[in-house]
Each structure stands twice: as C-alpha cells, then as structure tokens.
PDB file of C-alpha atoms in Angstrom:
ATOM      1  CA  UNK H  63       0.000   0.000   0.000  1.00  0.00           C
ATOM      2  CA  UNK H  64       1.127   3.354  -1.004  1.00  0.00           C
ATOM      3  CA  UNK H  65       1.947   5.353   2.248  1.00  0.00           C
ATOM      4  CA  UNK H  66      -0.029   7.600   3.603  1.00  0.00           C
ATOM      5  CA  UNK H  67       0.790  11.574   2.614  1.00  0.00           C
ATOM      6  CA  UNK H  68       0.471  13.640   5.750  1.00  0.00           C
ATOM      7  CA  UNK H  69      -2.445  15.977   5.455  1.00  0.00           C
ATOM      8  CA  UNK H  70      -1.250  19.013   4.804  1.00  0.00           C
ATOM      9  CA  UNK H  71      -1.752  21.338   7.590  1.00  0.00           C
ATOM     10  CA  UNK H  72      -3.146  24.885   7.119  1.00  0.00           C
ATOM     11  CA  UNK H  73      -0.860  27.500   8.714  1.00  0.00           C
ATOM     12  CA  UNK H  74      -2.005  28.431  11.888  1.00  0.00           C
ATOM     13  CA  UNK H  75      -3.536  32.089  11.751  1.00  0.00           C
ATOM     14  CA  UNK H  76      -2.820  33.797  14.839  1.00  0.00           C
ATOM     15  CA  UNK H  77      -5.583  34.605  16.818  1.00  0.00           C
ATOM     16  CA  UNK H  78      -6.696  37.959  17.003  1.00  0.00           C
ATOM     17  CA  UNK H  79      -5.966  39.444  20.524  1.00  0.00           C
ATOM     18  CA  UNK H  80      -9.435  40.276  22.812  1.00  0.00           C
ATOM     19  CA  UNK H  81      -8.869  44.239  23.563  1.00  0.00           C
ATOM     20  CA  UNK H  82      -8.855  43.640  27.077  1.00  0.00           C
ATOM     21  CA  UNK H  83      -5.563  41.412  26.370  1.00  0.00           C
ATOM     22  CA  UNK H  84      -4.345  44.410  24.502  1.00  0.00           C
ATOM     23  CA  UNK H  85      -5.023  46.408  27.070  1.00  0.00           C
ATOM     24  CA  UNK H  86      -2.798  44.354  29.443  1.00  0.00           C
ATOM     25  CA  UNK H  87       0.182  45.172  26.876  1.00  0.00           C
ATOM     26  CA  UNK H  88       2.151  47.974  28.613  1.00  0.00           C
ATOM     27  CA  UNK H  89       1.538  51.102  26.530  1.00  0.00           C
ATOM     28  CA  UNK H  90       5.175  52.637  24.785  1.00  0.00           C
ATOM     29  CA  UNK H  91       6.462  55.068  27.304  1.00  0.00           C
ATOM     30  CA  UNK H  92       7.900  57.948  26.317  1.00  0.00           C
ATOM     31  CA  UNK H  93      11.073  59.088  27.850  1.00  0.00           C
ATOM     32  CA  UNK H  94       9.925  61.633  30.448  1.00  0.00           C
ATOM     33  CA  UNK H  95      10.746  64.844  30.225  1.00  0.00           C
ATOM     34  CA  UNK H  96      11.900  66.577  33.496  1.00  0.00           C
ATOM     35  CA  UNK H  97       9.637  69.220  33.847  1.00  0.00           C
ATOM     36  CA  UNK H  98      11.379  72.787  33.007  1.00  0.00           C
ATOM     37  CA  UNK H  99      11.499  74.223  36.608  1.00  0.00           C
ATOM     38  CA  UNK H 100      11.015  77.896  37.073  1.00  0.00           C
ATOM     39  CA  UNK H 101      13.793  79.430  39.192  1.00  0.00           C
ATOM     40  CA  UNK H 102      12.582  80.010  42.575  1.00  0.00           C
ATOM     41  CA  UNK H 103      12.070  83.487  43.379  1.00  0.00           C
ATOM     42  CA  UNK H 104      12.972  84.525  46.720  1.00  0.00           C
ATOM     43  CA  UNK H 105       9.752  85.625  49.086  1.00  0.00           C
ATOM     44  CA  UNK H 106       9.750  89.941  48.807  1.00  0.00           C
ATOM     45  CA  UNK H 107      10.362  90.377  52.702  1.00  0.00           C
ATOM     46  CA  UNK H 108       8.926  93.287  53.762  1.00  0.00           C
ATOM     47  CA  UNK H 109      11.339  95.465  55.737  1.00  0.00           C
ATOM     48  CA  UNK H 110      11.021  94.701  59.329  1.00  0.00           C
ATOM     49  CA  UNK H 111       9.558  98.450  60.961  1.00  0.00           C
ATOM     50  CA  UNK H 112      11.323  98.346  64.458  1.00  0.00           C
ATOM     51  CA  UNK H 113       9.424  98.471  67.429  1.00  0.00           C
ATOM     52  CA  UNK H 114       8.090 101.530  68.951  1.00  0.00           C
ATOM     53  CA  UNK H 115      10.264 101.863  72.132  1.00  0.00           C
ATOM     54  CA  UNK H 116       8.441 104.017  75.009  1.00  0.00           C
ATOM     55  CA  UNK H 117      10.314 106.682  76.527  1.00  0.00           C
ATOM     56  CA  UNK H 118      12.349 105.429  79.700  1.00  0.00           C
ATOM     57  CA  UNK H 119      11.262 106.740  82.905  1.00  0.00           C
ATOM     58  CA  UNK H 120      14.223 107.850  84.537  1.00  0.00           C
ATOM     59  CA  UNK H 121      14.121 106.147  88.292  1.00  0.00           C
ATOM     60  CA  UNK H 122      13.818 108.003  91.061  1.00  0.00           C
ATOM     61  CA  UNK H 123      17.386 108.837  92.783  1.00  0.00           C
ATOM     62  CA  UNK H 124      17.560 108.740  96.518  1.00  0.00           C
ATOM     63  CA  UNK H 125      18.749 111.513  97.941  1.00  0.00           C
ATOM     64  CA  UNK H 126      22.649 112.123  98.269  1.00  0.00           C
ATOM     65  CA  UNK H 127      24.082 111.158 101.595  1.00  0.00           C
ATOM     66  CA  UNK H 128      25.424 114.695 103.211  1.00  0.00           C
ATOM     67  CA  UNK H 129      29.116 115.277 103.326  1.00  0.00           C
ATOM     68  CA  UNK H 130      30.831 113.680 105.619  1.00  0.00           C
ATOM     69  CA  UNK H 131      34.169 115.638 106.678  1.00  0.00           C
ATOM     70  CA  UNK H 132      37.423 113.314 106.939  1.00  0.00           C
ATOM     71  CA  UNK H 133      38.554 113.294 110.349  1.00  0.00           C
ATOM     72  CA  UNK H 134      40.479 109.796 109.716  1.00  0.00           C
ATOM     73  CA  UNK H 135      43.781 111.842 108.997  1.00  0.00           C
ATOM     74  CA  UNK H 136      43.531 114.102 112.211  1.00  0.00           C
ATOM     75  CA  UNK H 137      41.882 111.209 114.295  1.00  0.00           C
ATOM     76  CA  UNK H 138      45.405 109.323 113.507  1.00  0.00           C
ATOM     77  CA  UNK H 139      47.489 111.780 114.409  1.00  0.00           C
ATOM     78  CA  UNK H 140      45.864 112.661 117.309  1.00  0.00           C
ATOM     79  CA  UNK H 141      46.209 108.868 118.511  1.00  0.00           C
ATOM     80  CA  UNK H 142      50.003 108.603 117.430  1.00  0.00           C
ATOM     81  CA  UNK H 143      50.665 111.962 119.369  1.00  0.00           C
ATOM     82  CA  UNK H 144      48.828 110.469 122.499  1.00  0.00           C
ATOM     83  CA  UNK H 145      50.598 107.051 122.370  1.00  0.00           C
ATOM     84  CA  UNK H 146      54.188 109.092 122.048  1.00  0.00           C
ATOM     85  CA  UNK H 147      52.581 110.821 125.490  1.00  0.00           C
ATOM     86  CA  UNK H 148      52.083 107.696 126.731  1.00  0.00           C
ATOM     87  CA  UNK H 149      55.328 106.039 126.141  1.00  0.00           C
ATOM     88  CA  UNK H 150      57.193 108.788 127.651  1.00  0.00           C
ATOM     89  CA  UNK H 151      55.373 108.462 130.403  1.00  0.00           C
ATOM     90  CA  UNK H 152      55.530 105.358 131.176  1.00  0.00           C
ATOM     91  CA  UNK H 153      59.492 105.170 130.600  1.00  0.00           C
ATOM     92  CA  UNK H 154      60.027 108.503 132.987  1.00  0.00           C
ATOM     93  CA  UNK H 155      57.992 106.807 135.222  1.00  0.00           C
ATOM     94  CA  UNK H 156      59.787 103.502 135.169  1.00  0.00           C
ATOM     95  CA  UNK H 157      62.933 105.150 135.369  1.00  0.00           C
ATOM     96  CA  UNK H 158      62.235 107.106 138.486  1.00  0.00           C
ATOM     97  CA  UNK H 159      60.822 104.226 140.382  1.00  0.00           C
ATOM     98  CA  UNK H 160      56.919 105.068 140.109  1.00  0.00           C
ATOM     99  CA  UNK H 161      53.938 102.879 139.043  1.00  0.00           C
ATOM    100  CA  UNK H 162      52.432 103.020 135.477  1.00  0.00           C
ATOM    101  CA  UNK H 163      50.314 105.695 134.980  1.00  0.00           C
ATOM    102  CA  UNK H 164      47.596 103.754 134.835  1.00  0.00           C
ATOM    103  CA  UNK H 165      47.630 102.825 138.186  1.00  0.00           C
ATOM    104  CA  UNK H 166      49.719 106.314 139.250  1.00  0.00           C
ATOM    105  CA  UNK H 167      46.250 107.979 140.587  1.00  0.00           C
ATOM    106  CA  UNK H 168      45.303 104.633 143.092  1.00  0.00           C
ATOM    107  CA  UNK H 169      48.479 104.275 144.679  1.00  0.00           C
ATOM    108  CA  UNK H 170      49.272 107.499 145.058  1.00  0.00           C
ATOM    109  CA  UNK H 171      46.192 107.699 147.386  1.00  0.00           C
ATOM    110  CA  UNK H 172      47.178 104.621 149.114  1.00  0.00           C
ATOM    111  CA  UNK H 173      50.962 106.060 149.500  1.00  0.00           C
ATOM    112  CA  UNK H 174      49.181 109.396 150.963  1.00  0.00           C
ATOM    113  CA  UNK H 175      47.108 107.392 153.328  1.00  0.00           C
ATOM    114  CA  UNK H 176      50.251 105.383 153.946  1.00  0.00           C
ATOM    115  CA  UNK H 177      52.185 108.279 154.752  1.00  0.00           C
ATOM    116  CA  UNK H 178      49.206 109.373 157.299  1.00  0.00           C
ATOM    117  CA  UNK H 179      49.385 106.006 159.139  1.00  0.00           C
ATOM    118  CA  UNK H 180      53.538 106.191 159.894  1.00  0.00           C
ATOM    119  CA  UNK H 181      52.730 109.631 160.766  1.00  0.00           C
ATOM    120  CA  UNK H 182      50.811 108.562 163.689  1.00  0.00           C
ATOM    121  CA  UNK H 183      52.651 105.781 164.311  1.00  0.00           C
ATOM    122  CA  UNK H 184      55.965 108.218 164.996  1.00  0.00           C
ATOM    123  CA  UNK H 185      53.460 110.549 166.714  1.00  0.00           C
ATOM    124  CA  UNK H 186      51.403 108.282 169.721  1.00  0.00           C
ATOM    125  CA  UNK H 187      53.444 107.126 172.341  1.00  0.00           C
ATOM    126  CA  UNK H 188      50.888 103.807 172.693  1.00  0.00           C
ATOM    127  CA  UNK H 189      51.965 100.525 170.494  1.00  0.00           C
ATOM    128  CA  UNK H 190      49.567 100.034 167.802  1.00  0.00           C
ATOM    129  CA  UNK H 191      49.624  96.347 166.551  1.00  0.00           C
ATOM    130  CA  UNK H 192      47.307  96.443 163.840  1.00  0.00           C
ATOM    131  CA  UNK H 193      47.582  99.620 162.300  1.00  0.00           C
ATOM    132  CA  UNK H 194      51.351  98.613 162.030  1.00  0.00           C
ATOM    133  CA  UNK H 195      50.857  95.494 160.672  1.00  0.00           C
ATOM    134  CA  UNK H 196      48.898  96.652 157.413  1.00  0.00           C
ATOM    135  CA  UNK H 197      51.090  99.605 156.871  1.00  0.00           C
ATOM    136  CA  UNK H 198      53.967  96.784 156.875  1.00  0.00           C
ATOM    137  CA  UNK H 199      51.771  95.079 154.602  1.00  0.00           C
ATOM    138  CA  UNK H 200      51.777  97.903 151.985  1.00  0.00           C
ATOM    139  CA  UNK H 201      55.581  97.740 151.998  1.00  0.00           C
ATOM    140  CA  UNK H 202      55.298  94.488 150.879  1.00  0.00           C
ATOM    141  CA  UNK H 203      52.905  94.996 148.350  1.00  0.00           C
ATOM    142  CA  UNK H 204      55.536  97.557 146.807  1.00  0.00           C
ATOM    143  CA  UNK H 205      58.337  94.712 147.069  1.00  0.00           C
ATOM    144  CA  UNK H 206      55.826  92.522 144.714  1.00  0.00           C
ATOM    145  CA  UNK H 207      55.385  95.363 142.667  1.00  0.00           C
ATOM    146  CA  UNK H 208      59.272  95.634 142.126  1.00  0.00           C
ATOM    147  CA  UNK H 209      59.354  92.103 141.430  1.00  0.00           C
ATOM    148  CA  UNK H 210      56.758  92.975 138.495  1.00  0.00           C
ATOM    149  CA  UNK H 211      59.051  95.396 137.106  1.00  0.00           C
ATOM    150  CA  UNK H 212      56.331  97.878 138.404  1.00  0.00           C
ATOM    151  CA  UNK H 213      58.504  99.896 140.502  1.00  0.00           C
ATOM    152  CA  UNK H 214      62.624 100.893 140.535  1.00  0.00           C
ATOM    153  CA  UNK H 215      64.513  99.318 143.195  1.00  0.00           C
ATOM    154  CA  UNK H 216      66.268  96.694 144.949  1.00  0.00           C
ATOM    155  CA  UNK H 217      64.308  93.540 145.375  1.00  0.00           C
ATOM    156  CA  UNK H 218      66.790  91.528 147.095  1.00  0.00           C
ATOM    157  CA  UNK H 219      67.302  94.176 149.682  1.00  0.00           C
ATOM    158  CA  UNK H 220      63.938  94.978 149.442  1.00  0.00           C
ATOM    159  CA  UNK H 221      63.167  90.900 150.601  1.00  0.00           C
ATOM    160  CA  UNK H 222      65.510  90.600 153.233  1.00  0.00           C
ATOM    161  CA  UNK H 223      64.162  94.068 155.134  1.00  0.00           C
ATOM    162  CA  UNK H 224      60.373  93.314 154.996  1.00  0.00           C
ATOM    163  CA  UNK H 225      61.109  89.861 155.948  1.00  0.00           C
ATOM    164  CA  UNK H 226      63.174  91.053 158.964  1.00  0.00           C
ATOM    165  CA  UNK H 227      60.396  93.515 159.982  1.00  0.00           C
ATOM    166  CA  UNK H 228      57.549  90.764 160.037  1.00  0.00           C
ATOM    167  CA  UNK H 229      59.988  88.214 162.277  1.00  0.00           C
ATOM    168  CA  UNK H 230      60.709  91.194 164.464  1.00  0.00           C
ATOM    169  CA  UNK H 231      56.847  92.425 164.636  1.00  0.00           C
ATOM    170  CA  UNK H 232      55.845  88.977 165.507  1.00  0.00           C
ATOM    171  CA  UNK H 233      58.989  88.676 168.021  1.00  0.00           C
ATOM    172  CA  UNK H 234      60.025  91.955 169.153  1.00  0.00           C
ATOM    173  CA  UNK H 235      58.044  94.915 168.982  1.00  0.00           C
ATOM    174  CA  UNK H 236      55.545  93.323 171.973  1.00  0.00           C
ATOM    175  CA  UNK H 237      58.021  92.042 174.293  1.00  0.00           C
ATOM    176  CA  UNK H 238      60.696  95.216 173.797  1.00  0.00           C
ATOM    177  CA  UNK H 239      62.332  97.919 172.217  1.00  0.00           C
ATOM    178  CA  UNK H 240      59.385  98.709 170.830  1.00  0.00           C
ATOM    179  CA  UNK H 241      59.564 102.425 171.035  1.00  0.00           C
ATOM    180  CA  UNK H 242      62.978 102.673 168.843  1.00  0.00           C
ATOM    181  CA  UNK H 243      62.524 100.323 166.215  1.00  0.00           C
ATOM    182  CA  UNK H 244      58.873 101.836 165.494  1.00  0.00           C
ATOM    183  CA  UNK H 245      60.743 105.506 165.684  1.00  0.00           C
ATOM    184  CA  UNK H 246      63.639 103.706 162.943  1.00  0.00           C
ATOM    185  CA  UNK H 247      60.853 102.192 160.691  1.00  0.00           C
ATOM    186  CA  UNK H 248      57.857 105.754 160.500  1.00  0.00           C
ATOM    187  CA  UNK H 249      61.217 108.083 159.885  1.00  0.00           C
ATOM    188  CA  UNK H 250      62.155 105.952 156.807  1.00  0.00           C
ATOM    189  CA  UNK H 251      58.978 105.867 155.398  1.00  0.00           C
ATOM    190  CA  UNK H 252      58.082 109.129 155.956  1.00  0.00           C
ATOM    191  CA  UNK H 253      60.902 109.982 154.048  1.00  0.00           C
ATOM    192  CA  UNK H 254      60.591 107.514 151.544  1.00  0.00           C
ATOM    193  CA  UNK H 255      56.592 108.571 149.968  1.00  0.00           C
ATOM    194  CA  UNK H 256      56.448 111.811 149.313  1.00  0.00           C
ATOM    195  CA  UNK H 257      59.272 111.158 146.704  1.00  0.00           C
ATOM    196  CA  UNK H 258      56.462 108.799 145.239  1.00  0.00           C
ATOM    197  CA  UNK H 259      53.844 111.292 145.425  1.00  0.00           C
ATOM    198  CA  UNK H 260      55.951 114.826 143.908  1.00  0.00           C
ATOM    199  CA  UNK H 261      58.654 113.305 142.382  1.00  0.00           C
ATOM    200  CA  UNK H 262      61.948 115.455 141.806  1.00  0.00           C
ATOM    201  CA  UNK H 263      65.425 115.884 142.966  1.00  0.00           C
ATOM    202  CA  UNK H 264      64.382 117.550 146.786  1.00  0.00           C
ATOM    203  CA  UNK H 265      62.166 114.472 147.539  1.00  0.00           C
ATOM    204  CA  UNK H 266      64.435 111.916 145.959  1.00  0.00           C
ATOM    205  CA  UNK H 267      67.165 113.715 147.968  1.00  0.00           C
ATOM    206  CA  UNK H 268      64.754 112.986 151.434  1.00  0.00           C
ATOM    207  CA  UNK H 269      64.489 109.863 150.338  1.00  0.00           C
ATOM    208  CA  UNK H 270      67.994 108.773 150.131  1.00  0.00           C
ATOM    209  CA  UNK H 271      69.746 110.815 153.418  1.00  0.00           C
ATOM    210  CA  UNK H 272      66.769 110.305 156.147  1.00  0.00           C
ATOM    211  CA  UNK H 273      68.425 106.088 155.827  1.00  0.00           C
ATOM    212  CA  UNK H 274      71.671 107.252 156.302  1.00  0.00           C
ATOM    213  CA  UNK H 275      70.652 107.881 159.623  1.00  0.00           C
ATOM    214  CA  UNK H 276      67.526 105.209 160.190  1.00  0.00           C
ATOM    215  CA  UNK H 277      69.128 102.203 158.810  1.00  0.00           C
ATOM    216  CA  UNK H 278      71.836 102.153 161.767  1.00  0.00           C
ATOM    217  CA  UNK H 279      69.576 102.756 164.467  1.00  0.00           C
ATOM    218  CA  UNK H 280      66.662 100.364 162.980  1.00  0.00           C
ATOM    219  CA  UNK H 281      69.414  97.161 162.345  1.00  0.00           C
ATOM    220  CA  UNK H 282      70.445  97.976 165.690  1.00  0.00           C
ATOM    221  CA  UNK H 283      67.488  97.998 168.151  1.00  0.00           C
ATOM    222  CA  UNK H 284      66.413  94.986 165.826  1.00  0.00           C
ATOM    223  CA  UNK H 285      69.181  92.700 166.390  1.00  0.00           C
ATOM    224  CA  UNK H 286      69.211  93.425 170.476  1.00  0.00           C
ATOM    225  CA  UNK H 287      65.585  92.617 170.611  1.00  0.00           C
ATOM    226  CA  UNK H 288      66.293  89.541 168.319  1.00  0.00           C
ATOM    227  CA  UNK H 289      68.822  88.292 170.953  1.00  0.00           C
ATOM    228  CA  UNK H 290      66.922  88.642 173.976  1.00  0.00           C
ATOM    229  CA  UNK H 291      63.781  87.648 172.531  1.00  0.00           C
ATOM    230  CA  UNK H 292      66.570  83.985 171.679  1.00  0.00           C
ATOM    231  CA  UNK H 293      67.897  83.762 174.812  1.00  0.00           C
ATOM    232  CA  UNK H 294      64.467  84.086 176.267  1.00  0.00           C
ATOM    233  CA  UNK H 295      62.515  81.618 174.181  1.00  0.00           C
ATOM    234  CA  UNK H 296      62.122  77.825 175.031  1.00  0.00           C
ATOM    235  CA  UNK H 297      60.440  76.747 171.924  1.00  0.00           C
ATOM    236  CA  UNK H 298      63.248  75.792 169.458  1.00  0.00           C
ATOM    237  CA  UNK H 299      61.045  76.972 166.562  1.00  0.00           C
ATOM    238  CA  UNK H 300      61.150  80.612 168.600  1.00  0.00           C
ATOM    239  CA  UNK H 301      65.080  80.501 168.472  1.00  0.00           C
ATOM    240  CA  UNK H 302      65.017  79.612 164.808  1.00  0.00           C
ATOM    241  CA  UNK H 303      63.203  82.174 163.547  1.00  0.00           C
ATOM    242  CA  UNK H 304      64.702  84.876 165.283  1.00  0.00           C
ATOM    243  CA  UNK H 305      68.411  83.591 164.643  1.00  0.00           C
ATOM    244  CA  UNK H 306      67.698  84.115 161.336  1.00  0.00           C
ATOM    245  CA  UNK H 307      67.868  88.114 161.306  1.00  0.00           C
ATOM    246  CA  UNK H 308      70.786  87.675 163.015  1.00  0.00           C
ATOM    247  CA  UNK H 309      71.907  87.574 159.898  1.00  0.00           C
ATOM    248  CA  UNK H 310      71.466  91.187 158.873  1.00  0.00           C
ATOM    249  CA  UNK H 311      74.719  91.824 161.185  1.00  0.00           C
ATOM    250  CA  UNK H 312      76.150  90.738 158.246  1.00  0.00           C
ATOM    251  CA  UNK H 313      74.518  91.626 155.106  1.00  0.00           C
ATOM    252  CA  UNK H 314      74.090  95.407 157.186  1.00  0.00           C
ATOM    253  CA  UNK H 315      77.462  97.213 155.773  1.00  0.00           C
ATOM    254  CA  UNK H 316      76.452  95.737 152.441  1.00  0.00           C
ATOM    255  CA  UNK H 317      73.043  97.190 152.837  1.00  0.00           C
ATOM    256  CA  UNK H 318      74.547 100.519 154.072  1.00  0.00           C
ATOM    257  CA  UNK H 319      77.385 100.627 150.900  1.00  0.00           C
ATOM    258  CA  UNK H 320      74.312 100.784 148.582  1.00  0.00           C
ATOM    259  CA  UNK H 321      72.553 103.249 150.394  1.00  0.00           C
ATOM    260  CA  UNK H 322      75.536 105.602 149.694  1.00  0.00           C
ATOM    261  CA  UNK H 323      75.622 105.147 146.436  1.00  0.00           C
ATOM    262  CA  UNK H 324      71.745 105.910 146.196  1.00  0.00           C
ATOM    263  CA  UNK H 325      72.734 109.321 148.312  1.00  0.00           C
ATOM    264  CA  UNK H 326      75.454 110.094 146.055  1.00  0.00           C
ATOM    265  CA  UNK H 327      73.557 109.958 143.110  1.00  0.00           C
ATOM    266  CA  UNK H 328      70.927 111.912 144.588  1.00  0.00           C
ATOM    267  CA  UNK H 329      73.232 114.762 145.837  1.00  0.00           C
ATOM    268  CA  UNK H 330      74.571 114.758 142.572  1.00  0.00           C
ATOM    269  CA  UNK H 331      70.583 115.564 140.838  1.00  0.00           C
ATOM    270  CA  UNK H 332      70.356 118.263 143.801  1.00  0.00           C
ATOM    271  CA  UNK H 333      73.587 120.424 142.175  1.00  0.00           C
ATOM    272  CA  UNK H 334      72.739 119.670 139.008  1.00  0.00           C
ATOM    273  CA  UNK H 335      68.905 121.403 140.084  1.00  0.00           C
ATOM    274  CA  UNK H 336      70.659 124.339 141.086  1.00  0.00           C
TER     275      UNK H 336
END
C-alpha cells in the first residue's frame, strides 16, 4: 500500500488578541521629560519696621548722703601723738621708780594714806599692833610690785628688810624695844613717799639721806631685841626664827654701801637742780 501523505496542515492564523488582552500590553512610554522648573524666586520680605520703644522713665534717685568731713587723717594723728605721750610716760615713770600711769592715781592715794598712818605711828606714844601690821603690809605689796618690774629698786634688799620687819613684829616689837625700832621704821617711810607722790630731785634727795641715819639705828634695836627675845625663848622653833635676822649683822654694811651710792647719786641731781 502506497503510504499515507500527511495531510497538509493549514498555517495556523494567529488569533486575534481580545482588547482587554491588549489592554494588558504595557503602553510605549515615552522618555519623560523633566519638567522645566522655574527658578525660585525669593519671598519679597517686607522690611522689618522696628518696634516703637516708650520713653524710659528715669528712676527716682535717693537723695545724696550729706558730706561727711574726713577726720580719719587728724583722728590718727591725734592717737600717734597720744601714744608718744604715753610712752614717755611710762618710761620717765619707770625710770624714776613710780607705778604706770595707769595705776599712778590709786596708789598714790594709798601712798598718801600710807604716809598718814607712819605719821601717827611716829606721833602716839601707845603701840599700835594692827595699824602697824597693814602699813607693813603695803611695803610688801611695793616689794611685789618691784618684782613685776612695776617699781625701781632693789628687790633683794627689798626681801631681806620686809622679811626682817615681820619676824621682828611677831617677836620683838611686843616684848621690847618697841619704842625705837617703830621711831627707825615711821622716819624711813616718811621719808621715803612723798618722793612717790611729787617726784623730783628735793624728795628723791629725802628719800635717800633720812636712811643714812635710820638704817643704823633700825638694824640695831632689831638685832638686840632679836637676841633677847633667843635667849628668852624655850620653843626651838622661837630661836630659829629669830636667829635668822641675826643675819642682817652681816649683810648690814652691804646694805649701808648701797645706800651711799643711792645718796650720792641723789646729791649729785640736787647740784645739778641748782
């Protein structure tokens, strides 16, 4: 048998595309154009009108303090010229022997009243215990006050004395010699405050003679009372105490050399005053 021809096929016709298939078909796009842009013109600022400023009120000033004159300058001075004063005073005074100014006005009433006290010591013939005991007392209280640097003089001698006085008050003056030793002790210091009181070269001068004479007579009645009032005593605490002025026989010429030199020197401010 012949073979069989293939039927001839018909070409295929394409099918013709629904229009909502076409419609899926991206449209041609054509290359976008950037949009011409128009140069940007800059806002028209209006010119900013400055503020309306209110007039200032001018504040209310407080009334200027018065004028005040400047004293500081002449308040100084006037305290520099009064310290000077004062340190003048002070070293006269130290250099003479008398208390600080300060204290000048209180114990030159006490060295008055002292003065008024040996006075009537010197002057009644009757032994007053007490009255000599605190005037005693007030010599003391100088010999502290020359330990202080207070007053000018000699402390050592100054010791030894007062402590001999208060031995031989406790010792002496009620048992005998009273009258002589009291007379010794209210010349001296009658001579010795007024110098204290009006100091110059006449008082100073008083001062420094009336011992001359006093000193002898005092260190004398003192050391015969001492030795009776030893030989007399039984207690041995008696005898010790008043042995131990005994020892002013000694130490008296010393005592006596500087009292010499203190009238010297005082002689010398009396020609020198005239």
């Amino acid at each position: 048998m012949p073979p069989k021809k293939p039927a001839a096929k018909s070409p295929a016709k394409p099918r013709a595309k629904s229009p909502a298939r076409a419609a899926k078909k991206p449209a041609a796009k054509s290359p976008a154009k950037p949009a011409a842009k128009s140069p940007a013109k800059p806002a028209a600022k209006s010119p900013a009108k400055p503020r309306a400023k209110s007039p200032a009120k001018p504040r209310a000033k407080s009334p200027a303090p018065k004028q005040r004159i400047n004293t500081s300058h002449d308040d100084h001075h006037a305290r520099a010229m009064a310290d000077d004063l004062a340190a003048i005073r002070a070293a006269y005074a130290k250099e003479q022997g008398l208390p600080p100014p300060k204290s000048y006005q209180i114990w030159t009433i006490l060295n008055v009243l002292a003065w008024i006290g040996w006075s009537a010591v010197l002057a009644s013939a009757a032994y007053n215990e007490k009255l000599v005991l605190i005037l005693e007392l007030m010599c003391c209280a100088e010999v502290l006050r020359m330990i202080k640097g207070e007053l000018k003089g000699n402390v050592k001698m100054g010791l030894v004395l007062h402590a001999t006085r208060l031995i031989v008050y406790h010792q002496v003056l009620p048992f005998a010699y009273t009258r002589v030793i009291l007379q010794a002790w209210s010349a001296t210091e009658l001579a010795r405050y007024p110098y204290y009181v009006v100091p110059n070269a006449y008082t100073l001068a008083l001062r420094s003679f009336v011992p001359l004479i006093t000193f002898p007579l005092g260190v004398a009645a003192e050391t015969m009372g001492l030795w009776g009032r030893l030989q007399a005593a039984d207690s041995l605490l008696v005898k010790a105490v008043c042995a131990l002025p005994l020892v002013n026989v000694v130490l008296a010429p010393i005592g006596y050399r500087s009292l010499l030199k203190k009238a010297v020197r005082a002689y010398d401010g009396l020609t020198k005053e005239d």
